[in-house]
Amino acid sequence: AQSVAQPEDQVNVAEGNPLTVKCTYSVSGNPYLFWYVQYPNRGLQFLLKYITGDNLVKGSYGFEAEFNKSQTSFHLKKPSALVSDSALYFCAVRDTNAGKSTFGDGTTLTVKP
Amino acid sequence: DAMVIQNPRYQVTQFGKPVTLSCSQTLNHNVMYWYQQKSSQAPKLLFHYYDKDFNNEADTPDNFQSRRPNTSFCFLDIRSPGLGDAAMYLCATSYSSASSYEQYFGPGTRLTVT
């Protein structure tokens, strides 16, 4: 079985400050991990993924995420937040033996000017 | 640009009146998914096609069916929509490989049931 948790429903940061959106996961095999962003009334948009290799992965719009196997975490980060980063963020996990991904409940990020 | 297209973007149907939502893709991906999303919640997987193989989720109501006539197109049929079926329906695609699996989503179809 696979599962993913996003412990924060909402994250608020000031523009220009660093942001972190948290994600932890549980899988029986090796994880494939993903972050997606959703703007209002739109579909989800792929940001970045971890499959294997370097624990720090970089993605679209200046976002990055760090895979931590011992803590089973894959937190999304950005050094300097923009107001336009305000959106709903979903973490997803896929076990290497699974045929589908499981999504977290989402975290609403609000960046204030 | 390669993309996932959903039509229509907004659909209004009456209680019990069948409705079909469509999805097409130009990415040539072999896997297609249908999700239901309510009120900014996590997308709920209804079913997916791995090539021509249909995979239904155990908790997907029988009221929901799907067709994939070819690689590019996939349809979601709701035979008798209820008020509880009002939601955003998202189509997604992915290419199944050892270094891939990320999904590419269409803009969604917002279904209203009156």
mmCIF file of N, CA and C in Angstrom, chain A residues 94 99-101, chain B residues 20-25 28-35 45-57 60 64-77 90-97 101-104:
data_model
loop_
_atom_site.group_PDB
_atom_site.id
_atom_site.type_symbol
_atom_site.label_atom_id
_atom_site.label_comp_id
_atom_site.label_asym_id
_atom_site.label_seq_id
_atom_site.Cartn_x
_atom_site.Cartn_y
_atom_site.Cartn_z
ATOM 1 N N ARG A 94 4.265 7.202 -5.989
ATOM 2 C CA ARG A 94 3.969 5.991 -6.738
ATOM 3 C C ARG A 94 4.999 4.954 -6.351
ATOM 4 N N GLY A 99 0.567 0.543 -10.085
ATOM 5 C CA GLY A 99 0.178 1.003 -11.409
ATOM 6 C C GLY A 99 -0.371 2.406 -11.425
ATOM 7 N N LYS A 100 -0.335 3.095 -10.293
ATOM 8 C CA LYS A 100 -0.945 4.412 -10.223
ATOM 9 C C LYS A 100 -0.300 5.197 -9.098
ATOM 10 N N SER A 101 -0.538 6.508 -9.110
ATOM 11 C CA SER A 101 -0.037 7.390 -8.071
ATOM 12 C C SER A 101 -1.133 7.683 -7.047
ATOM 13 N N THR B 20 -21.553 12.817 -21.541
ATOM 14 C CA THR B 20 -20.240 12.318 -21.949
ATOM 15 C C THR B 20 -19.244 13.452 -21.947
ATOM 16 N N LEU B 21 -18.109 13.209 -21.298
ATOM 17 C CA LEU B 21 -17.002 14.163 -21.299
ATOM 18 C C LEU B 21 -15.881 13.570 -22.155
ATOM 19 N N SER B 22 -15.183 14.437 -22.870
ATOM 20 C CA SER B 22 -14.160 13.921 -23.772
ATOM 21 C C SER B 22 -12.783 14.472 -23.435
ATOM 22 N N CYS B 23 -11.797 13.694 -23.817
ATOM 23 C CA CYS B 23 -10.399 14.048 -23.591
ATOM 24 C C CYS B 23 -9.595 13.592 -24.796
ATOM 25 N N SER B 24 -8.708 14.436 -25.252
ATOM 26 C CA SER B 24 -7.800 14.040 -26.329
ATOM 27 C C SER B 24 -6.390 14.504 -25.971
ATOM 28 N N GLN B 25 -5.412 13.817 -26.536
ATOM 29 C CA GLN B 25 -4.020 14.158 -26.232
ATOM 30 C C GLN B 25 -3.166 14.059 -27.492
ATOM 31 N N ASN B 28 0.987 11.444 -27.322
ATOM 32 C CA ASN B 28 1.227 10.044 -27.677
ATOM 33 C C ASN B 28 1.586 9.193 -26.454
ATOM 34 N N HIS B 29 0.985 9.548 -25.330
ATOM 35 C CA HIS B 29 1.204 8.778 -24.107
ATOM 36 C C HIS B 29 0.333 7.536 -24.103
ATOM 37 N N ASN B 30 0.857 6.458 -23.495
ATOM 38 C CA ASN B 30 0.127 5.196 -23.536
ATOM 39 C C ASN B 30 -0.848 5.020 -22.371
ATOM 40 N N VAL B 31 -0.738 5.874 -21.355
ATOM 41 C CA VAL B 31 -1.635 5.745 -20.204
ATOM 42 C C VAL B 31 -2.524 6.987 -20.131
ATOM 43 N N MET B 32 -3.816 6.751 -19.929
ATOM 44 C CA MET B 32 -4.765 7.857 -19.742
ATOM 45 C C MET B 32 -5.588 7.607 -18.492
ATOM 46 N N TYR B 33 -5.871 8.677 -17.765
ATOM 47 C CA TYR B 33 -6.556 8.596 -16.471
ATOM 48 C C TYR B 33 -7.771 9.528 -16.466
ATOM 49 N N TRP B 34 -8.770 9.131 -15.684
ATOM 50 C CA TRP B 34 -9.870 10.036 -15.355
ATOM 51 C C TRP B 34 -9.932 10.185 -13.843
ATOM 52 N N TYR B 35 -9.974 11.455 -13.396
ATOM 53 C CA TYR B 35 -10.079 11.780 -11.986
ATOM 54 C C TYR B 35 -11.341 12.617 -11.757
ATOM 55 N N LEU B 45 -8.993 9.076 -8.304
ATOM 56 C CA LEU B 45 -8.879 8.298 -9.528
ATOM 57 C C LEU B 45 -10.125 7.445 -9.725
ATOM 58 N N LEU B 46 -10.727 7.571 -10.903
ATOM 59 C CA LEU B 46 -11.900 6.772 -11.249
ATOM 60 C C LEU B 46 -11.479 5.498 -11.981
ATOM 61 N N PHE B 47 -10.680 5.677 -13.029
ATOM 62 C CA PHE B 47 -10.122 4.552 -13.781
ATOM 63 C C PHE B 47 -8.965 5.024 -14.633
ATOM 64 N N HIS B 48 -8.215 4.062 -15.166
ATOM 65 C CA HIS B 48 -7.177 4.432 -16.105
ATOM 66 C C HIS B 48 -7.004 3.328 -17.137
ATOM 67 N N TYR B 49 -6.487 3.742 -18.281
ATOM 68 C CA TYR B 49 -6.156 2.823 -19.362
ATOM 69 C C TYR B 49 -4.646 2.733 -19.475
ATOM 70 N N TYR B 50 -4.148 1.525 -19.433
ATOM 71 C CA TYR B 50 -2.746 1.273 -19.747
ATOM 72 C C TYR B 50 -2.768 0.668 -21.138
ATOM 73 N N ASP B 51 -2.417 1.457 -22.122
ATOM 74 C CA ASP B 51 -2.663 1.091 -23.529
ATOM 75 C C ASP B 51 -4.162 0.820 -23.674
ATOM 76 N N LYS B 52 -4.547 -0.388 -24.077
ATOM 77 C CA LYS B 52 -5.972 -0.691 -24.226
ATOM 78 C C LYS B 52 -6.563 -1.355 -22.988
ATOM 79 N N ASP B 53 -5.704 -1.652 -22.028
ATOM 80 C CA ASP B 53 -6.174 -2.337 -20.830
ATOM 81 C C ASP B 53 -6.860 -1.368 -19.880
ATOM 82 N N PHE B 54 -8.100 -1.682 -19.553
ATOM 83 C CA PHE B 54 -8.919 -0.827 -18.694
ATOM 84 C C PHE B 54 -8.749 -1.253 -17.239
ATOM 85 N N ASN B 55 -8.520 -0.285 -16.357
ATOM 86 C CA ASN B 55 -8.344 -0.550 -14.936
ATOM 87 C C ASN B 55 -9.328 0.307 -14.139
ATOM 88 N N ASN B 56 -10.287 -0.334 -13.530
ATOM 89 C CA ASN B 56 -11.327 0.359 -12.781
ATOM 90 C C ASN B 56 -10.960 0.375 -11.300
ATOM 91 N N GLU B 57 -11.133 1.515 -10.643
ATOM 92 C CA GLU B 57 -10.923 1.550 -9.204
ATOM 93 C C GLU B 57 -12.090 0.849 -8.511
ATOM 94 N N THR B 60 -15.158 3.029 -7.673
ATOM 95 C CA THR B 60 -15.792 3.834 -8.718
ATOM 96 C C THR B 60 -17.197 3.307 -8.968
ATOM 97 N N PHE B 64 -20.382 5.284 -13.646
ATOM 98 C CA PHE B 64 -19.294 5.869 -14.417
ATOM 99 C C PHE B 64 -18.681 4.795 -15.305
ATOM 100 N N GLN B 65 -18.567 5.137 -16.590
ATOM 101 C CA GLN B 65 -17.925 4.222 -17.526
ATOM 102 C C GLN B 65 -16.982 5.019 -18.412
ATOM 103 N N SER B 66 -16.114 4.284 -19.098
ATOM 104 C CA SER B 66 -15.133 4.961 -19.942
ATOM 105 C C SER B 66 -14.902 4.175 -21.216
ATOM 106 N N ARG B 67 -14.475 4.900 -22.228
ATOM 107 C CA ARG B 67 -14.111 4.308 -23.519
ATOM 108 C C ARG B 67 -12.825 4.936 -24.001
ATOM 109 N N ARG B 68 -11.982 4.115 -24.603
ATOM 110 C CA ARG B 68 -10.774 4.637 -25.229
ATOM 111 C C ARG B 68 -10.681 4.027 -26.623
ATOM 112 N N PRO B 69 -11.263 4.674 -27.612
ATOM 113 C CA PRO B 69 -11.310 4.098 -28.966
ATOM 114 C C PRO B 69 -9.952 4.035 -29.657
ATOM 115 N N ASN B 70 -9.042 4.919 -29.269
ATOM 116 C CA ASN B 70 -7.691 4.901 -29.837
ATOM 117 C C ASN B 70 -6.740 5.575 -28.848
ATOM 118 N N THR B 71 -5.475 5.646 -29.202
ATOM 119 C CA THR B 71 -4.466 6.189 -28.286
ATOM 120 C C THR B 71 -4.767 7.620 -27.884
ATOM 121 N N SER B 72 -5.333 8.393 -28.783
ATOM 122 C CA SER B 72 -5.467 9.829 -28.561
ATOM 123 C C SER B 72 -6.701 10.246 -27.785
ATOM 124 N N PHE B 73 -7.739 9.444 -27.802
ATOM 125 C CA PHE B 73 -9.013 9.862 -27.234
ATOM 126 C C PHE B 73 -9.467 8.963 -26.094
ATOM 127 N N CYS B 74 -10.144 9.602 -25.147
ATOM 128 C CA CYS B 74 -10.723 8.858 -24.033
ATOM 129 C C CYS B 74 -11.992 9.591 -23.603
ATOM 130 N N PHE B 75 -13.040 8.832 -23.288
ATOM 131 C CA PHE B 75 -14.316 9.414 -22.928
ATOM 132 C C PHE B 75 -14.746 8.929 -21.548
ATOM 133 N N LEU B 76 -15.428 9.824 -20.840
ATOM 134 C CA LEU B 76 -16.046 9.492 -19.557
ATOM 135 C C LEU B 76 -17.542 9.614 -19.739
ATOM 136 N N ASP B 77 -18.244 8.506 -19.516
ATOM 137 C CA ASP B 77 -19.707 8.498 -19.614
ATOM 138 C C ASP B 77 -20.291 8.380 -18.212
ATOM 139 N N LEU B 90 -11.068 15.582 -14.304
ATOM 140 C CA LEU B 90 -9.744 15.818 -14.870
ATOM 141 C C LEU B 90 -9.270 14.597 -15.649
ATOM 142 N N CYS B 91 -8.793 14.843 -16.832
ATOM 143 C CA CYS B 91 -8.156 13.807 -17.640
ATOM 144 C C CYS B 91 -6.651 14.018 -17.546
ATOM 145 N N ALA B 92 -5.910 12.946 -17.497
ATOM 146 C CA ALA B 92 -4.456 13.054 -17.443
ATOM 147 C C ALA B 92 -3.838 11.944 -18.280
ATOM 148 N N THR B 93 -2.609 12.166 -18.681
ATOM 149 C CA THR B 93 -1.877 11.158 -19.438
ATOM 150 C C THR B 93 -0.488 10.996 -18.842
ATOM 151 N N SER B 94 0.101 9.855 -19.096
ATOM 152 C CA SER B 94 1.500 9.658 -18.728
ATOM 153 C C SER B 94 2.111 8.641 -19.674
ATOM 154 N N TYR B 95 3.442 8.669 -19.722
ATOM 155 C CA TYR B 95 4.162 7.684 -20.518
ATOM 156 C C TYR B 95 4.810 6.718 -19.554
ATOM 157 N N SER B 96 4.486 5.475 -19.673
ATOM 158 C CA SER B 96 4.959 4.487 -18.718
ATOM 159 C C SER B 96 6.366 4.047 -19.072
ATOM 160 N N SER B 97 7.339 4.543 -18.304
ATOM 161 C CA SER B 97 8.719 4.109 -18.484
ATOM 162 C C SER B 97 9.408 4.195 -17.136
ATOM 163 N N TYR B 101 6.499 8.520 -15.625
ATOM 164 C CA TYR B 101 5.306 8.357 -14.788
ATOM 165 C C TYR B 101 4.676 9.656 -14.345
ATOM 166 N N GLU B 102 5.331 10.811 -14.566
ATOM 167 C CA GLU B 102 4.618 12.033 -14.217
ATOM 168 C C GLU B 102 3.412 12.176 -15.133
ATOM 169 N N GLN B 103 2.378 12.815 -14.604
ATOM 170 C CA GLN B 103 1.124 12.937 -15.338
ATOM 171 C C GLN B 103 0.957 14.351 -15.867
ATOM 172 N N TYR B 104 0.352 14.426 -17.032
ATOM 173 C CA TYR B 104 0.046 15.701 -17.662
ATOM 174 C C TYR B 104 -1.477 15.817 -17.723
#
